[in-house]
Amino acid sequence: MAAALPALALGAGLLVAAWRWLRGAARPGRGGSMRGKTVIITGANSGLGRAAAAELLRMRARVIMGCRDRARAERAAREIRAEVGERADGAGELVVRELDLASLRSVRAFCHRVLQEESRLDVLINNAGIFQCPYMKTEDGFEMQFGVNHLGHFLLTNLLLGLLKNSAPSRIVVVSSKLYKYGEINFEDLNSEISYNKSFCYSRSKLANILFARELARRLEGSGVTVNSLHPGIVRTNLGRHVNIPLLAKPLFNLVSWAFFKTPLEGAQTSIYLASSPDVEGVSGKYFGDCKEEELLPKAMDDLVARKLWDISEVMVGLLK
């Protein structure tokens, strides 16, 4: 039996490698040229956002990387430029701008600069997120996951809506998660002052993303601005840095994640697809996974909850007094 273990391990490794190759081969093609288009991606210095920024730069877009840590973002931008290469025609550009979604002041400053400097905005990808962190609050006193994942992006999107409308046809892409299924919108404790469960609060913020996207799509009907949400699948990124994995279990976890989790580029494909593909031109208010429309649970399609969440969010971020 012991002699057979190496052969079994080799066979399993080959099967996993073949499966990963087939999964990569099945990836949809790029959506074509994005030349002349401006794209904002939040959290673009790592993970899904970095992968999307690199691909959209390859497609000749002007990509604005909205990132909390400017030094890390500048380093990521240099690496992406080196990977993609300079184009002789000058098409495609990476621009780094500071954006801390845990600070409404920072969100407003970022949007003010964008509105001052940019003549158009074709795509906004709300990608940045924080995952299952210990209980902490944003600069404005909001529970961190709800504040960053939902409220920061809610304010950002609303402040940029005028530019998006003026640039129509334009697109808003909201990165959610399959874990929305385990969340509930508890209007009595949105800030988790009564109790805090980091897993539940993450799921709640991702449910809020979908409800926000659907309500925004309803409000933007006929404007030429489309809004869609998505889940990227299970991806190997640093999003799970707050998740504690026992030291002895880490080698096994790393092996499993290599074998079965998506790479950031694979995970970013649906964001890239919704940002660039002619297949979804005019499509709005939908939820996607693996570049295909997927069904939502009824709680993610509750229009009354979506409208109430919108109204409360407007007050929380100071759009309404």
XYZ file of C-alpha atoms in Angstrom:
321
model
C 0.000 0.000 0.000
C 2.779 2.407 0.944
C 4.485 1.777 -2.390
C 1.323 2.776 -4.219
C 0.990 6.154 -2.491
C 3.470 8.031 -4.727
C 1.684 6.749 -7.838
C -1.702 7.749 -6.411
C -0.374 11.189 -5.522
C 1.084 11.611 -9.005
C -2.167 10.510 -10.615
C -4.190 12.883 -8.462
C -1.785 15.696 -9.281
C -2.096 15.059 -13.005
C -5.896 15.002 -12.777
C -5.928 18.285 -10.875
C -3.508 19.869 -13.358
C -5.671 18.697 -16.275
C -8.799 20.037 -14.599
C -7.153 23.403 -13.992
C -5.955 23.549 -17.616
C -9.438 22.780 -18.935
C -10.954 25.391 -16.645
C -8.507 27.978 -17.951
C -9.088 26.913 -21.553
C -12.826 27.387 -21.089
C -12.342 31.012 -20.122
C -14.311 33.366 -22.396
C -12.425 35.490 -24.866
C -11.792 39.146 -24.222
C -14.509 41.618 -25.004
C -12.561 43.472 -27.665
C -10.912 46.874 -27.668
C -11.599 49.337 -24.851
C -9.625 52.067 -26.575
C -10.913 55.520 -25.703
C -12.778 54.244 -22.640
C -12.080 55.186 -19.029
C -12.533 52.603 -16.284
C -12.366 53.038 -12.510
C -11.559 49.932 -10.454
C -11.603 50.064 -6.660
C -9.055 47.904 -4.866
C -7.032 47.520 -8.056
C -3.609 46.967 -6.483
C -4.129 43.269 -5.675
C -6.250 40.205 -6.323
C -9.247 40.470 -8.619
C -8.880 44.215 -9.084
C -5.250 43.974 -10.163
C -6.068 41.193 -12.628
C -8.946 43.197 -14.084
C -6.769 46.308 -14.352
C -4.093 44.397 -16.284
C -6.596 42.847 -18.700
C -8.420 46.113 -19.359
C -5.090 47.854 -19.924
C -4.293 45.147 -22.487
C -7.597 46.061 -24.118
C -6.308 49.663 -24.317
C -8.516 51.220 -21.661
C -7.537 54.155 -19.488
C -7.684 52.498 -16.065
C -7.934 54.516 -12.857
C -6.835 52.426 -9.881
C -8.686 53.596 -6.777
C -6.606 52.254 -3.866
C -6.195 52.903 -0.149
C -2.405 52.437 -0.060
C -0.882 54.683 -2.705
C 2.634 53.208 -2.439
C 1.380 49.656 -2.957
C -0.819 50.821 -5.812
C 2.072 52.587 -7.558
C 4.161 49.431 -7.213
C 1.333 47.315 -8.653
C 0.920 49.780 -11.521
C 4.620 49.532 -12.390
C 4.402 45.741 -12.362
C 1.289 45.745 -14.550
C 2.902 48.112 -17.062
C 5.922 45.802 -17.230
C 3.689 42.763 -17.762
C 1.504 44.351 -20.410
C 4.248 46.341 -22.130
C 4.186 49.822 -23.563
C 2.219 50.374 -26.760
C 3.735 52.374 -29.584
C 0.421 54.121 -30.240
C 0.151 55.222 -26.615
C -3.240 53.542 -26.164
C -4.043 52.278 -22.702
C -3.014 54.010 -19.494
C -2.829 53.260 -15.784
C -3.523 56.051 -13.314
C -3.278 55.672 -9.529
C -5.600 57.635 -7.264
C -5.905 57.375 -3.493
C -9.265 56.041 -2.303
C -10.041 54.760 1.187
C -13.555 53.340 1.237
C -13.461 53.309 5.050
C -13.509 57.120 4.935
C -16.390 59.055 3.394
C -14.090 62.073 3.339
C -11.639 60.126 1.163
C -14.450 58.935 -1.121
C -15.620 62.514 -1.636
C -12.070 63.738 -2.298
C -11.502 60.957 -4.839
C -14.746 61.737 -6.662
C -14.042 65.468 -6.619
C -10.692 64.856 -8.320
C -12.215 62.489 -10.883
C -14.909 65.019 -11.757
C -12.266 67.746 -12.069
C -9.877 65.729 -14.245
C -11.926 63.256 -16.275
C -14.152 64.185 -19.197
C -15.811 60.767 -19.270
C -16.304 57.568 -17.273
C -17.361 54.485 -19.195
C -17.093 51.778 -16.547
C -17.078 51.756 -12.745
C -16.065 48.440 -11.152
C -16.894 48.322 -7.438
C -14.393 45.617 -6.567
C -12.670 46.473 -3.275
C -13.737 44.625 -0.174
C -12.845 43.462 3.299
C -13.562 39.912 4.444
C -14.459 38.643 7.915
C -12.351 41.108 9.870
C -12.504 41.458 13.670
C -15.024 44.022 14.870
C -13.819 47.491 14.017
C -15.313 50.694 12.705
C -14.660 52.986 9.779
C -13.577 56.595 10.186
C -17.259 57.540 10.209
C -18.266 54.990 12.839
C -19.731 52.250 10.643
C -19.066 48.531 11.105
C -16.084 47.963 8.825
C -17.447 45.340 6.423
C -20.780 47.097 5.897
C -19.017 50.457 5.722
C -16.405 49.480 3.126
C -18.206 46.849 1.083
C -21.539 48.665 0.860
C -21.628 52.249 2.142
C -18.304 53.411 0.677
C -19.241 52.086 -2.754
C -22.783 53.449 -2.391
C -21.457 56.992 -1.935
C -18.775 56.571 -4.603
C -21.285 55.419 -7.202
C -23.800 58.134 -6.432
C -21.195 60.895 -6.646
C -20.010 59.604 -10.046
C -23.477 59.009 -11.519
C -23.584 62.332 -13.349
C -20.342 61.586 -15.196
C -21.494 58.049 -15.989
C -24.778 59.373 -17.404
C -22.958 61.961 -19.505
C -20.716 59.184 -20.869
C -23.567 56.789 -21.702
C -23.683 54.072 -22.778
C -21.738 53.225 -19.636
C -21.593 50.407 -17.115
C -21.454 49.823 -13.368
C -20.135 46.443 -12.216
C -20.666 45.398 -8.587
C -18.571 42.539 -7.205
C -20.594 40.544 -4.675
C -20.176 36.955 -3.457
C -22.054 33.669 -3.329
C -21.929 34.101 0.428
C -24.737 36.664 0.120
C -26.992 33.623 0.626
C -26.121 33.555 4.329
C -26.762 37.242 4.976
C -29.820 39.132 6.194
C -30.509 42.859 6.238
C -31.350 43.577 9.876
C -32.437 47.210 9.854
C -32.522 47.215 13.663
C -28.769 46.577 13.898
C -27.107 47.572 10.612
C -24.052 48.738 12.515
C -23.736 45.516 14.551
C -23.890 47.372 17.859
C -25.993 44.619 19.471
C -24.024 41.625 18.225
C -21.217 40.915 15.768
C -20.498 37.791 13.769
C -17.800 38.443 11.185
C -19.054 35.780 8.756
C -22.659 36.969 8.926
C -21.629 40.610 8.546
C -19.604 39.835 5.427
C -22.548 37.953 3.925
C -24.854 40.828 4.818
C -22.594 43.322 3.055
C -22.567 41.140 -0.067
C -26.371 40.862 -0.006
C -26.452 44.652 0.298
C -24.273 44.877 -2.839
C -26.835 42.934 -4.868
C -29.834 44.831 -3.494
C -28.030 48.104 -4.230
C -27.205 47.038 -7.792
C -30.792 45.997 -8.501
C -32.296 49.177 -7.051
C -29.767 51.345 -8.902
C -30.549 49.528 -12.157
C -34.241 50.274 -11.601
C -33.538 53.965 -10.983
C -31.312 54.212 -14.079
C -33.725 52.641 -16.559
C -33.591 54.573 -19.827
C -30.429 56.484 -18.859
C -27.998 54.382 -20.892
C -26.175 53.332 -17.708
C -26.383 49.615 -16.905
C -25.747 48.013 -13.516
C -24.980 44.346 -12.911
C -23.617 42.359 -9.978
C -21.549 39.195 -9.927
C -19.816 36.588 -7.830
C -16.217 35.708 -8.770
C -16.228 32.217 -7.249
C -13.638 31.041 -4.731
C -10.398 32.825 -5.563
C -6.856 32.745 -4.169
C -6.438 36.345 -3.028
C -5.375 38.123 0.161
C -9.031 38.915 0.934
C -9.007 36.163 3.559
C -6.095 37.622 5.515
C -8.306 37.967 8.611
C -9.250 34.266 8.552
C -7.206 32.271 11.068
C -5.965 28.936 9.714
C -4.139 26.649 12.181
C -0.424 26.458 11.445
C -0.464 22.692 10.912
C -3.387 22.971 8.498
C -1.788 25.623 6.292
C 0.131 23.223 3.988
C -3.075 21.288 3.279
C -5.039 24.513 2.805
C -2.415 25.822 0.383
C -2.566 22.594 -1.618
C -6.364 22.639 -1.764
C -6.452 26.310 -2.721
C -3.915 25.746 -5.504
C -5.888 22.780 -6.805
C -9.432 24.068 -6.591
C -9.518 27.841 -6.067
C -9.473 30.176 -9.043
C -6.490 32.349 -9.815
C -7.160 36.094 -9.598
C -7.247 36.275 -13.406
C -9.802 33.468 -13.583
C -11.856 35.092 -10.840
C -11.772 38.470 -12.588
C -13.182 37.158 -15.864
C -16.803 37.978 -15.052
C -15.884 41.535 -14.031
C -13.962 41.957 -17.293
C -16.834 40.429 -19.261
C -19.433 42.761 -17.735
C -17.130 45.746 -18.244
C -16.297 45.102 -21.880
C -18.344 42.477 -23.688
C -20.865 43.487 -26.364
C -22.878 40.446 -25.243
C -24.191 42.377 -22.235
C -24.731 45.735 -23.898
C -28.012 47.089 -22.544
C -28.341 44.276 -19.980
C -29.042 45.634 -16.493
C -30.153 44.519 -13.050
C -28.823 40.985 -13.444
C -26.500 38.747 -11.417
C -23.664 36.820 -13.069
C -21.192 34.041 -12.320
C -18.625 32.584 -14.723
C -19.786 35.079 -17.368
C -23.338 33.720 -17.320
C -26.511 35.066 -15.757
C -27.507 33.232 -12.568
C -30.669 33.121 -10.485
C -30.866 34.888 -7.147
C -32.549 33.843 -3.932
C -35.842 35.689 -3.274
C -34.280 37.777 -0.486
C -31.855 39.295 -3.008
C -34.790 40.299 -5.230
C -36.900 41.934 -2.514
C -37.624 45.369 -3.981
C -39.082 46.726 -0.741
C -35.945 45.825 1.215
C -33.766 47.235 -1.581
C -35.587 50.574 -1.488
C -35.484 50.776 2.293
C -31.761 49.966 2.267
C -31.231 52.687 -0.348
C -33.104 55.277 1.715
C -31.202 54.439 4.898
C -27.863 54.359 3.069
C -28.499 57.845 1.672
C -28.860 59.155 5.215
C -25.883 57.193 6.567
C -23.456 58.566 3.952
C -24.834 62.102 4.147
C -26.524 62.336 0.752
C -29.742 63.147 2.615
C -29.889 64.907 5.953
